[in-house]
């Protein structure tokens, strides 16, 4: 089980890195500069890259990193220029002793992939702490199905999303469920993390199931919140999820 560390990029991205064979594997290196600086300080080469989807803040560092490390193995959707090892749903990746499964999670984009290790997952822009990605390309039904698959992973799975959106997501979660104790506690904790510039990630799937509205769309409290928002009774599951996702787009604290 590798030690997984965050490197901050842009305003709120994380590039997750871990030891892989004789070097480092990086997930979604949108900006090459902080990663190159970190590698130089550690005197480590970059041996592998995992890409979750094609957005520039996830793949923007690819060309420069490949110049620096011509041997680097780049895993990701086949449609991304610079991917040396195209992968898709059902694929497996071996990085040294670590085996990763590839899960397709369309919704945020159509090409979105998640990389699943023995007890952790790099969830990109599909599942965030207390939230989920915007629907830029996929339908609500696609995203709902993708999130439902992730919800079926073991509760002890640690999730490594690509953005620090936790606090803003928790404010929305609280608007959906004002009486949810877990959300209240997580909000206090996330505020403390932000004050001390500490990442709120990774997060446990069990905590997400207890507080992430997008994983809770079949529960009566969320159905009631979505019905109130819509002004008419909505069904549990996909219909509730669809209303919640739209509400989040418009949500101002
Ligand atoms: Zn994205």
GROMACS .gro file of C-alpha atoms in nm, residues 87-94 98-104 113-118 120-122:
model
   24
   87UNK     CA    1  -0.704   0.221  -2.078
   88UNK     CA    2  -1.077   0.183  -2.042
   89UNK     CA    3  -1.350   0.018  -1.834
   90UNK     CA    4  -1.238  -0.318  -1.701
   91UNK     CA    5  -0.869  -0.253  -1.765
   92UNK     CA    6  -0.592  -0.331  -1.519
   93UNK     CA    7  -0.268  -0.143  -1.460
   94UNK     CA    8   0.039  -0.287  -1.290
   98UNK     CA    9   0.052  -0.219  -0.714
   99UNK     CA   10  -0.245  -0.333  -0.924
  100UNK     CA   11  -0.508  -0.075  -1.021
  101UNK     CA   12  -0.847  -0.142  -1.176
  102UNK     CA   13  -0.991   0.102  -1.429
  103UNK     CA   14  -1.355   0.201  -1.388
  104UNK     CA   15  -1.539   0.418  -1.641
  113UNK     CA   16  -1.200   0.710  -1.561
  114UNK     CA   17  -1.136   0.623  -1.199
  115UNK     CA   18  -0.835   0.425  -1.079
  116UNK     CA   19  -0.911   0.180  -0.802
  117UNK     CA   20  -0.642   0.033  -0.576
  118UNK     CA   21  -0.677  -0.228  -0.300
  120UNK     CA   22  -0.832   0.356  -0.228
  121UNK     CA   23  -0.953   0.527  -0.545
  122UNK     CA   24  -0.844   0.829  -0.747
   0.00000   0.00000   0.00000
